[in-house]
PDB file of C-alpha atoms in Angstrom:
ATOM      1  CA  MET A   1      74.070 -15.932 328.136  1.00  0.00           C
ATOM      2  CA  LYS A   2      75.055 -13.190 325.743  1.00  0.00           C
ATOM      3  CA  LEU A   3      77.370 -10.374 326.745  1.00  0.00           C
ATOM      4  CA  PHE A   4      78.141  -8.583 323.528  1.00  0.00           C
ATOM      5  CA  SER A   5      79.967  -5.649 325.142  1.00  0.00           C
ATOM      6  CA  TRP A   6      83.541  -5.860 323.902  1.00  0.00           C
ATOM      7  CA  ARG A   7      86.329  -4.859 326.246  1.00  0.00           C
ATOM      8  CA  GLY A   8      90.020  -4.686 325.592  1.00  0.00           C
ATOM      9  CA  ARG A   9      92.853  -6.167 327.588  1.00  0.00           C
ATOM     10  CA  GLY A  10      92.792  -3.315 330.066  1.00  0.00           C
ATOM     11  CA  GLY A  11      89.042  -3.666 330.672  1.00  0.00           C
ATOM     12  CA  ALA A  12      88.053  -0.297 329.204  1.00  0.00           C
ATOM     13  CA  ALA A  13      84.607  -0.368 327.625  1.00  0.00           C
ATOM     14  CA  ARG A  14      84.625   0.303 323.908  1.00  0.00           C
ATOM     15  CA  THR A  15      83.035   3.513 322.721  1.00  0.00           C
ATOM     16  CA  THR A  16      83.513   3.165 318.944  1.00  0.00           C
ATOM     17  CA  ARG A  17      82.081   0.801 316.369  1.00  0.00           C
ATOM     18  CA  THR A  18      83.791  -2.529 315.808  1.00  0.00           C
ATOM     19  CA  PRO A  19      83.695  -5.212 313.100  1.00  0.00           C
ATOM     20  CA  LEU A  20      81.456  -7.253 315.412  1.00  0.00           C
ATOM     21  CA  ASP A  21      78.570  -4.814 315.582  1.00  0.00           C
ATOM     22  CA  GLN A  22      76.648  -6.076 312.549  1.00  0.00           C
ATOM     23  CA  ALA A  23      76.833  -9.729 313.597  1.00  0.00           C
ATOM     24  CA  ALA A  24      75.813  -8.843 317.159  1.00  0.00           C
ATOM     25  CA  ALA A  25      72.879  -6.753 315.913  1.00  0.00           C
ATOM     26  CA  LEU A  26      71.681  -9.571 313.664  1.00  0.00           C
ATOM     27  CA  TYR A  27      71.902 -12.018 316.562  1.00  0.00           C
ATOM     28  CA  GLN A  28      69.950  -9.769 318.888  1.00  0.00           C
ATOM     29  CA  ALA A  29      67.305  -9.333 316.186  1.00  0.00           C
ATOM     30  CA  GLY A  30      66.842 -13.099 316.053  1.00  0.00           C
ATOM     31  CA  ARG A  31      68.343 -13.425 312.578  1.00  0.00           C
ATOM     32  CA  TYR A  32      70.598 -16.251 313.630  1.00  0.00           C
ATOM     33  CA  ALA A  33      71.593 -17.653 310.237  1.00  0.00           C
ATOM     34  CA  ALA A  34      72.515 -14.180 308.987  1.00  0.00           C
ATOM     35  CA  ALA A  35      74.385 -13.458 312.238  1.00  0.00           C
ATOM     36  CA  GLU A  36      76.395 -16.645 311.894  1.00  0.00           C
ATOM     37  CA  ALA A  37      77.258 -15.921 308.265  1.00  0.00           C
ATOM     38  CA  GLU A  38      78.317 -12.357 309.085  1.00  0.00           C
ATOM     39  CA  ALA A  39      80.380 -13.458 312.079  1.00  0.00           C
ATOM     40  CA  ARG A  40      82.178 -16.156 310.107  1.00  0.00           C
ATOM     41  CA  SER A  41      82.860 -13.652 307.337  1.00  0.00           C
ATOM     42  CA  VAL A  42      84.453 -11.261 309.831  1.00  0.00           C
ATOM     43  CA  ALA A  43      86.512 -14.078 311.322  1.00  0.00           C
ATOM     44  CA  ALA A  44      87.748 -15.214 307.908  1.00  0.00           C
ATOM     45  CA  ALA A  45      88.678 -11.676 306.894  1.00  0.00           C
ATOM     46  CA  ARG A  46      90.725 -11.116 310.043  1.00  0.00           C
ATOM     47  CA  SER A  47      92.236 -14.563 310.530  1.00  0.00           C
ATOM     48  CA  ARG A  48      95.613 -13.724 309.012  1.00  0.00           C
ATOM     49  CA  SER A  49      96.799 -12.001 312.164  1.00  0.00           C
ATOM     50  CA  ARG A  50      97.456 -14.437 315.008  1.00  0.00           C
ATOM     51  CA  ASP A  51      96.790 -11.765 317.627  1.00  0.00           C
ATOM     52  CA  ASP A  52      93.692 -10.151 316.099  1.00  0.00           C
ATOM     53  CA  ALA A  53      91.110 -10.396 318.894  1.00  0.00           C
ATOM     54  CA  TYR A  54      88.163  -9.735 316.581  1.00  0.00           C
ATOM     55  CA  ALA A  55      88.522 -13.044 314.700  1.00  0.00           C
ATOM     56  CA  PRO A  56      87.943 -15.302 317.744  1.00  0.00           C
ATOM     57  CA  LEU A  57      85.311 -12.942 319.150  1.00  0.00           C
ATOM     58  CA  ALA A  58      83.460 -13.182 315.841  1.00  0.00           C
ATOM     59  CA  LEU A  59      83.610 -16.968 316.004  1.00  0.00           C
ATOM     60  CA  GLY A  60      82.174 -16.770 319.513  1.00  0.00           C
ATOM     61  CA  ILE A  61      79.128 -15.000 318.066  1.00  0.00           C
ATOM     62  CA  ALA A  62      78.993 -17.603 315.284  1.00  0.00           C
ATOM     63  CA  ALA A  63      78.907 -20.370 317.890  1.00  0.00           C
ATOM     64  CA  LEU A  64      76.080 -18.646 319.761  1.00  0.00           C
ATOM     65  CA  ALA A  65      74.149 -18.289 316.518  1.00  0.00           C
ATOM     66  CA  ALA A  66      74.717 -21.941 315.606  1.00  0.00           C
ATOM     67  CA  GLY A  67      73.367 -22.996 318.994  1.00  0.00           C
ATOM     68  CA  ALA A  68      70.350 -20.707 318.601  1.00  0.00           C
ATOM     69  CA  GLN A  69      69.555 -22.594 315.387  1.00  0.00           C
ATOM     70  CA  GLY A  70      69.658 -25.912 317.231  1.00  0.00           C
ATOM     71  CA  ARG A  71      73.106 -26.894 315.945  1.00  0.00           C
ATOM     72  CA  HIS A  72      74.443 -27.488 319.430  1.00  0.00           C
ATOM     73  CA  ALA A  73      77.191 -29.922 318.386  1.00  0.00           C
ATOM     74  CA  ASP A  74      78.542 -27.408 315.866  1.00  0.00           C
ATOM     75  CA  ALA A  75      78.549 -24.758 318.584  1.00  0.00           C
ATOM     76  CA  VAL A  76      80.546 -26.974 320.959  1.00  0.00           C
ATOM     77  CA  THR A  77      83.060 -27.800 318.212  1.00  0.00           C
ATOM     78  CA  THR A  78      83.603 -24.087 317.601  1.00  0.00           C
ATOM     79  CA  TYR A  79      83.964 -23.358 321.320  1.00  0.00           C
ATOM     80  CA  ASP A  80      86.460 -26.203 321.732  1.00  0.00           C
ATOM     81  CA  ALA A  81      88.660 -24.653 319.057  1.00  0.00           C
ATOM     82  CA  LEU A  82      88.239 -21.154 320.489  1.00  0.00           C
ATOM     83  CA  LEU A  83      89.087 -21.762 324.130  1.00  0.00           C
ATOM     84  CA  PRO A  84      92.884 -21.997 323.758  1.00  0.00           C
ATOM     85  CA  VAL A  85      92.834 -18.944 321.471  1.00  0.00           C
ATOM     86  CA  PHE A  86      90.895 -16.889 324.007  1.00  0.00           C
ATOM     87  CA  GLY A  87      93.255 -18.001 326.751  1.00  0.00           C
ATOM     88  CA  ARG A  88      96.275 -16.945 324.719  1.00  0.00           C
ATOM     89  CA  ILE A  89      94.927 -13.574 323.596  1.00  0.00           C
ATOM     90  CA  PHE A  90      92.985 -12.459 326.674  1.00  0.00           C
ATOM     91  CA  GLY A  91      94.226 -14.625 329.532  1.00  0.00           C
ATOM     92  CA  ALA A  92      92.603 -17.464 331.453  1.00  0.00           C
ATOM     93  CA  GLU A  93      90.617 -15.262 333.856  1.00  0.00           C
ATOM     94  CA  HIS A  94      89.623 -12.460 331.475  1.00  0.00           C
ATOM     95  CA  PRO A  95      85.848 -11.869 331.194  1.00  0.00           C
ATOM     96  CA  GLN A  96      85.821 -12.800 327.498  1.00  0.00           C
ATOM     97  CA  THR A  97      87.508 -16.140 328.195  1.00  0.00           C
ATOM     98  CA  LEU A  98      85.178 -16.894 331.083  1.00  0.00           C
ATOM     99  CA  LYS A  99      82.168 -15.961 328.945  1.00  0.00           C
ATOM    100  CA  VAL A 100      83.206 -18.422 326.237  1.00  0.00           C
ATOM    101  CA  ARG A 101      83.654 -21.124 328.869  1.00  0.00           C
ATOM    102  CA  SER A 102      80.149 -20.416 330.211  1.00  0.00           C
ATOM    103  CA  ASP A 103      78.608 -20.379 326.727  1.00  0.00           C
ATOM    104  CA  ARG A 104      80.353 -23.650 325.852  1.00  0.00           C
ATOM    105  CA  ALA A 105      79.191 -25.298 329.068  1.00  0.00           C
ATOM    106  CA  GLN A 106      75.585 -24.377 328.394  1.00  0.00           C
ATOM    107  CA  ALA A 107      75.878 -25.730 324.851  1.00  0.00           C
ATOM    108  CA  LEU A 108      77.059 -29.003 326.416  1.00  0.00           C
ATOM    109  CA  SER A 109      73.837 -29.158 328.409  1.00  0.00           C
ATOM    110  CA  SER A 110      71.881 -28.829 325.161  1.00  0.00           C
ATOM    111  CA  LEU A 111      73.654 -32.048 324.117  1.00  0.00           C
ATOM    112  CA  ALA A 112      72.555 -33.725 327.382  1.00  0.00           C
ATOM    113  CA  ARG A 113      76.108 -33.516 328.751  1.00  0.00           C
ATOM    114  CA  HIS A 114      74.680 -32.125 331.954  1.00  0.00           C
ATOM    115  CA  ALA A 115      77.328 -33.270 334.426  1.00  0.00           C
ATOM    116  CA  GLU A 116      80.046 -31.586 332.354  1.00  0.00           C
ATOM    117  CA  CYS A 117      77.951 -28.434 332.122  1.00  0.00           C
ATOM    118  CA  GLU A 118      77.326 -28.323 335.863  1.00  0.00           C
ATOM    119  CA  ALA A 119      81.000 -28.777 336.736  1.00  0.00           C
ATOM    120  CA  GLU A 120      82.232 -26.199 334.233  1.00  0.00           C
ATOM    121  CA  CYS A 121      79.603 -23.589 335.132  1.00  0.00           C
ATOM    122  CA  ALA A 122      80.452 -24.015 338.817  1.00  0.00           C
ATOM    123  CA  ALA A 123      84.142 -23.539 338.017  1.00  0.00           C
ATOM    124  CA  VAL A 124      83.491 -20.425 335.910  1.00  0.00           C
ATOM    125  CA  ALA A 125      81.275 -18.934 338.613  1.00  0.00           C
ATOM    126  CA  ARG A 126      83.970 -19.461 341.248  1.00  0.00           C
ATOM    127  CA  VAL A 127      86.576 -17.665 339.161  1.00  0.00           C
ATOM    128  CA  ALA A 128      84.254 -14.844 338.107  1.00  0.00           C
ATOM    129  CA  ALA A 129      83.073 -14.299 341.696  1.00  0.00           C
ATOM    130  CA  ARG A 130      86.656 -13.469 342.661  1.00  0.00           C
ATOM    131  CA  GLY A 131      86.794 -10.709 340.052  1.00  0.00           C
ATOM    132  CA  THR A 132      85.496  -7.185 340.122  1.00  0.00           C
ATOM    133  CA  GLY A 133      83.386  -5.036 337.839  1.00  0.00           C
ATOM    134  CA  PRO A 134      80.022  -5.476 336.127  1.00  0.00           C
ATOM    135  CA  ASP A 135      81.220  -7.978 333.531  1.00  0.00           C
ATOM    136  CA  MET A 136      82.408 -10.424 336.178  1.00  0.00           C
ATOM    137  CA  ALA A 137      79.144 -10.092 338.099  1.00  0.00           C
ATOM    138  CA  LEU A 138      77.133 -10.866 334.963  1.00  0.00           C
ATOM    139  CA  ILE A 139      79.357 -13.809 334.064  1.00  0.00           C
ATOM    140  CA  THR A 140      78.876 -15.196 337.561  1.00  0.00           C
ATOM    141  CA  THR A 141      75.103 -14.926 337.148  1.00  0.00           C
ATOM    142  CA  ALA A 142      75.185 -16.467 333.670  1.00  0.00           C
ATOM    143  CA  ALA A 143      77.280 -19.392 334.866  1.00  0.00           C
ATOM    144  CA  ARG A 144      74.971 -19.932 337.844  1.00  0.00           C
ATOM    145  CA  ASN A 145      72.044 -20.040 335.433  1.00  0.00           C
ATOM    146  CA  GLY A 146      73.752 -22.768 333.419  1.00  0.00           C
ATOM    147  CA  GLN A 147      74.511 -24.657 336.603  1.00  0.00           C
ATOM    148  CA  ILE A 148      70.861 -24.437 337.721  1.00  0.00           C
ATOM    149  CA  PHE A 149      69.645 -25.847 334.408  1.00  0.00           C
ATOM    150  CA  ALA A 150      72.158 -28.695 334.544  1.00  0.00           C
ATOM    151  CA  LEU A 151      71.269 -29.559 338.145  1.00  0.00           C
ATOM    152  CA  THR A 152      67.580 -29.864 337.271  1.00  0.00           C
ATOM    153  CA  ALA A 153      68.421 -32.025 334.266  1.00  0.00           C
ATOM    154  CA  LEU A 154      70.434 -34.260 336.621  1.00  0.00           C
ATOM    155  CA  GLY A 155      67.451 -34.534 338.972  1.00  0.00           C
ATOM    156  CA  ARG A 156      69.142 -32.486 341.708  1.00  0.00           C
ATOM    157  CA  HIS A 157      66.179 -30.147 342.005  1.00  0.00           C
ATOM    158  CA  SER A 158      66.593 -28.999 345.601  1.00  0.00           C
ATOM    159  CA  GLU A 159      70.196 -27.964 344.892  1.00  0.00           C
ATOM    160  CA  ALA A 160      69.013 -26.081 341.816  1.00  0.00           C
ATOM    161  CA  GLU A 161      66.320 -24.339 343.846  1.00  0.00           C
ATOM    162  CA  ALA A 162      68.777 -23.215 346.530  1.00  0.00           C
ATOM    163  CA  LEU A 163      71.214 -21.937 343.922  1.00  0.00           C
ATOM    164  CA  ALA A 164      68.448 -20.074 342.074  1.00  0.00           C
ATOM    165  CA  TYR A 165      67.357 -18.270 345.225  1.00  0.00           C
ATOM    166  CA  GLU A 166      70.980 -17.416 346.013  1.00  0.00           C
ATOM    167  CA  ALA A 167      71.583 -16.054 342.519  1.00  0.00           C
ATOM    168  CA  LEU A 168      68.340 -14.045 342.548  1.00  0.00           C
ATOM    169  CA  ALA A 169      69.292 -12.494 345.888  1.00  0.00           C
ATOM    170  CA  ALA A 170      72.645 -11.431 344.436  1.00  0.00           C
ATOM    171  CA  HIS A 171      71.200 -10.092 341.168  1.00  0.00           C
ATOM    172  CA  ARG A 172      68.456  -7.550 341.840  1.00  0.00           C
ATOM    173  CA  ALA A 173      68.001  -5.957 338.414  1.00  0.00           C
ATOM    174  CA  SER A 174      64.843  -6.541 336.366  1.00  0.00           C
ATOM    175  CA  ASP A 175      66.656  -7.832 333.297  1.00  0.00           C
ATOM    176  CA  ARG A 176      67.137 -10.961 331.218  1.00  0.00           C
ATOM    177  CA  PHE A 177      69.382 -12.507 333.867  1.00  0.00           C
ATOM    178  CA  THR A 178      66.604 -12.336 336.439  1.00  0.00           C
ATOM    179  CA  LEU A 179      64.251 -13.757 333.809  1.00  0.00           C
ATOM    180  CA  VAL A 180      66.344 -16.863 333.215  1.00  0.00           C
ATOM    181  CA  LEU A 181      66.961 -17.333 336.935  1.00  0.00           C
ATOM    182  CA  ARG A 182      63.213 -17.254 337.615  1.00  0.00           C
ATOM    183  CA  LEU A 183      62.658 -19.746 334.824  1.00  0.00           C
ATOM    184  CA  GLY A 184      65.341 -21.960 336.345  1.00  0.00           C
ATOM    185  CA  LEU A 185      63.645 -21.689 339.709  1.00  0.00           C
ATOM    186  CA  ALA A 186      60.306 -22.665 338.166  1.00  0.00           C
ATOM    187  CA  ARG A 187      61.974 -25.652 336.528  1.00  0.00           C
ATOM    188  CA  SER A 188      63.448 -26.791 339.852  1.00  0.00           C
ATOM    189  CA  LEU A 189      60.084 -26.433 341.600  1.00  0.00           C
ATOM    190  CA  ASN A 190      58.312 -28.394 338.866  1.00  0.00           C
ATOM    191  CA  GLY A 191      60.959 -31.077 339.275  1.00  0.00           C
ATOM    192  CA  GLN A 192      60.050 -31.380 342.957  1.00  0.00           C
ATOM    193  CA  GLY A 193      56.327 -31.605 342.228  1.00  0.00           C
ATOM    194  CA  ARG A 194      55.706 -28.159 343.729  1.00  0.00           C
ATOM    195  CA  HIS A 195      53.641 -27.092 340.773  1.00  0.00           C
ATOM    196  CA  GLU A 196      51.650 -24.292 342.411  1.00  0.00           C
ATOM    197  CA  GLU A 197      54.896 -22.565 343.371  1.00  0.00           C
ATOM    198  CA  ALA A 198      56.309 -23.222 339.918  1.00  0.00           C
ATOM    199  CA  LEU A 199      53.240 -21.689 338.320  1.00  0.00           C
ATOM    200  CA  ALA A 200      53.644 -18.584 340.476  1.00  0.00           C
ATOM    201  CA  GLU A 201      57.281 -18.267 339.399  1.00  0.00           C
ATOM    202  CA  ALA A 202      56.302 -18.732 335.756  1.00  0.00           C
ATOM    203  CA  LYS A 203      53.811 -15.879 336.133  1.00  0.00           C
ATOM    204  CA  ARG A 204      56.535 -13.642 337.602  1.00  0.00           C
ATOM    205  CA  ALA A 205      58.783 -14.586 334.710  1.00  0.00           C
ATOM    206  CA  ASP A 206      56.006 -13.787 332.242  1.00  0.00           C
ATOM    207  CA  GLU A 207      55.541 -10.307 333.720  1.00  0.00           C
ATOM    208  CA  LEU A 208      59.261  -9.677 333.444  1.00  0.00           C
ATOM    209  CA  PHE A 209      59.421 -11.074 329.899  1.00  0.00           C
ATOM    210  CA  ARG A 210      56.646  -8.752 328.750  1.00  0.00           C
ATOM    211  CA  GLY A 211      58.442  -5.731 330.217  1.00  0.00           C
ATOM    212  CA  LEU A 212      61.798  -6.348 328.565  1.00  0.00           C
ATOM    213  CA  PRO A 213      62.863  -5.117 325.119  1.00  0.00           C
ATOM    214  CA  PRO A 214      62.613  -7.935 322.543  1.00  0.00           C
ATOM    215  CA  GLU A 215      66.373  -8.050 321.970  1.00  0.00           C
ATOM    216  CA  GLN A 216      66.935  -8.841 325.653  1.00  0.00           C
ATOM    217  CA  CYS A 217      64.600 -11.818 325.900  1.00  0.00           C
ATOM    218  CA  ARG A 218      64.379 -13.235 322.374  1.00  0.00           C
ATOM    219  CA  SER A 219      66.732 -16.083 323.258  1.00  0.00           C
ATOM    220  CA  GLU A 220      64.174 -17.226 325.870  1.00  0.00           C
ATOM    221  CA  THR A 221      61.417 -17.605 323.283  1.00  0.00           C
ATOM    222  CA  GLY A 222      58.887 -20.181 324.444  1.00  0.00           C
ATOM    223  CA  ALA A 223      60.498 -20.715 327.850  1.00  0.00           C
ATOM    224  CA  VAL A 224      57.796 -18.989 329.896  1.00  0.00           C
ATOM    225  CA  GLU A 225      55.021 -20.888 328.152  1.00  0.00           C
ATOM    226  CA  LEU A 226      56.943 -24.136 328.623  1.00  0.00           C
ATOM    227  CA  ALA A 227      57.312 -23.570 332.374  1.00  0.00           C
ATOM    228  CA  THR A 228      53.643 -22.609 332.651  1.00  0.00           C
ATOM    229  CA  ALA A 229      52.401 -25.639 330.740  1.00  0.00           C
ATOM    230  CA  THR A 230      54.616 -27.986 332.744  1.00  0.00           C
ATOM    231  CA  ALA A 231      53.220 -26.639 336.017  1.00  0.00           C
ATOM    232  CA  LEU A 232      49.619 -26.847 334.809  1.00  0.00           C
ATOM    233  CA  LEU A 233      50.069 -30.426 333.633  1.00  0.00           C
ATOM    234  CA  GLY A 234      51.594 -31.282 337.009  1.00  0.00           C
ATOM    235  CA  LEU A 235      48.445 -29.876 338.619  1.00  0.00           C
ATOM    236  CA  GLU A 236      46.392 -32.183 336.367  1.00  0.00           C
ATOM    237  CA  ARG A 237      45.002 -29.200 334.494  1.00  0.00           C
ATOM    238  CA  GLY A 238      45.788 -30.626 331.094  1.00  0.00           C
ATOM    239  CA  THR A 239      43.130 -28.655 329.233  1.00  0.00           C
ATOM    240  CA  GLU A 240      44.681 -25.417 330.484  1.00  0.00           C
ATOM    241  CA  ALA A 241      48.201 -26.715 329.879  1.00  0.00           C
ATOM    242  CA  ARG A 242      47.711 -27.410 326.181  1.00  0.00           C
ATOM    243  CA  PRO A 243      47.450 -23.804 324.847  1.00  0.00           C
ATOM    244  CA  PRO A 244      50.745 -22.619 326.422  1.00  0.00           C
ATOM    245  CA  ALA A 245      52.425 -25.856 325.347  1.00  0.00           C
ATOM    246  CA  VAL A 246      51.255 -25.292 321.764  1.00  0.00           C
ATOM    247  CA  ALA A 247      52.379 -21.659 321.966  1.00  0.00           C
ATOM    248  CA  ALA A 248      55.791 -22.723 323.278  1.00  0.00           C
ATOM    249  CA  HIS A 249      56.271 -25.288 320.521  1.00  0.00           C
ATOM    250  CA  ASP A 250      55.085 -23.003 317.725  1.00  0.00           C
ATOM    251  CA  ALA A 251      57.225 -20.083 318.926  1.00  0.00           C
ATOM    252  CA  CYS A 252      60.327 -22.235 319.328  1.00  0.00           C
ATOM    253  CA  LEU A 253      59.810 -23.909 315.974  1.00  0.00           C
ATOM    254  CA  ALA A 254      59.544 -20.536 314.238  1.00  0.00           C
ATOM    255  CA  ALA A 255      62.366 -18.769 316.068  1.00  0.00           C
ATOM    256  CA  LEU A 256      64.805 -21.561 316.929  1.00  0.00           C
ATOM    257  CA  GLY A 257      64.082 -24.397 314.519  1.00  0.00           C
ATOM    258  CA  PRO A 258      63.059 -28.034 315.010  1.00  0.00           C
ATOM    259  CA  ASP A 259      66.399 -29.221 316.409  1.00  0.00           C
ATOM    260  CA  HIS A 260      66.771 -26.696 319.210  1.00  0.00           C
ATOM    261  CA  ARG A 261      66.684 -28.191 322.694  1.00  0.00           C
ATOM    262  CA  ARG A 262      63.684 -26.109 323.755  1.00  0.00           C
ATOM    263  CA  THR A 263      61.677 -26.984 320.643  1.00  0.00           C
ATOM    264  CA  VAL A 264      62.245 -30.675 321.295  1.00  0.00           C
ATOM    265  CA  GLU A 265      61.277 -30.249 324.957  1.00  0.00           C
ATOM    266  CA  ALA A 266      58.091 -28.382 324.041  1.00  0.00           C
ATOM    267  CA  LYS A 267      57.119 -31.104 321.541  1.00  0.00           C
ATOM    268  CA  ALA A 268      57.683 -33.808 324.158  1.00  0.00           C
ATOM    269  CA  LEU A 269      55.517 -31.906 326.654  1.00  0.00           C
ATOM    270  CA  LEU A 270      52.769 -31.457 324.087  1.00  0.00           C
ATOM    271  CA  ASP A 271      52.852 -35.183 323.356  1.00  0.00           C
ATOM    272  CA  ARG A 272      52.524 -35.917 327.095  1.00  0.00           C
ATOM    273  CA  ILE A 273      49.515 -33.632 327.353  1.00  0.00           C
ATOM    274  CA  ASP A 274      47.829 -35.202 324.346  1.00  0.00           C
ATOM    275  CA  SER A 275      48.418 -38.734 325.611  1.00  0.00           C
ATOM    276  CA  ALA A 276      47.229 -38.045 329.173  1.00  0.00           C
TER     277      ALA A 276
END
């Protein structure tokens, strides 16, 4: 999840422009290669000062952008180097440190390191849930989302379903966090063979996706179509499943590249449909 609001040590929200704004704007516009280059440039320019918070924050954006291009291993390598720096500059339980831990954990899941992702997201959520303020609430939700995805990948679908319902009950806003939670719920239902329910959740997610500004849901490109196609195939409606599967693959290929986890998943689903 992406929380680009920058807050200082005292937690006060920034009200002026920062060196991170251009990289963040490029990321939110889906220009991931340019965002990564800009973020790494900022980090290099500010790396001389050991206590300059903008350098590691810029590298955090670079890691997000690398992952969005399907370079999940590169993202994890960057996060591994960043974690001790964030802990030193911000503190172990600061929102920025917890966010990096959550982002790293979800990158691990993209490398099929699902058990590590699940454990780390659960740990981050526990810490964030003890905090106060909107940032901590969003970090809790983001970490729960990562945990839900990892649980489904581990075949623990009923646990993922229960956690998704719990997280949705706690997060009532119609925003990108609700979108990813509904997609996680659909994934857990598909995993249990409850495809009609999954299809209904995918439709709810689609309605929400269409109502959000592009910058809020661009990172979920192809996810709604993927959930829909999976449910339809599970219902043995392969002819209906193929168009959303093609749409998911084409959209992911264009926006995220061939190596992104979701692109690979969409291609595998399309192959299953065509071989059925």
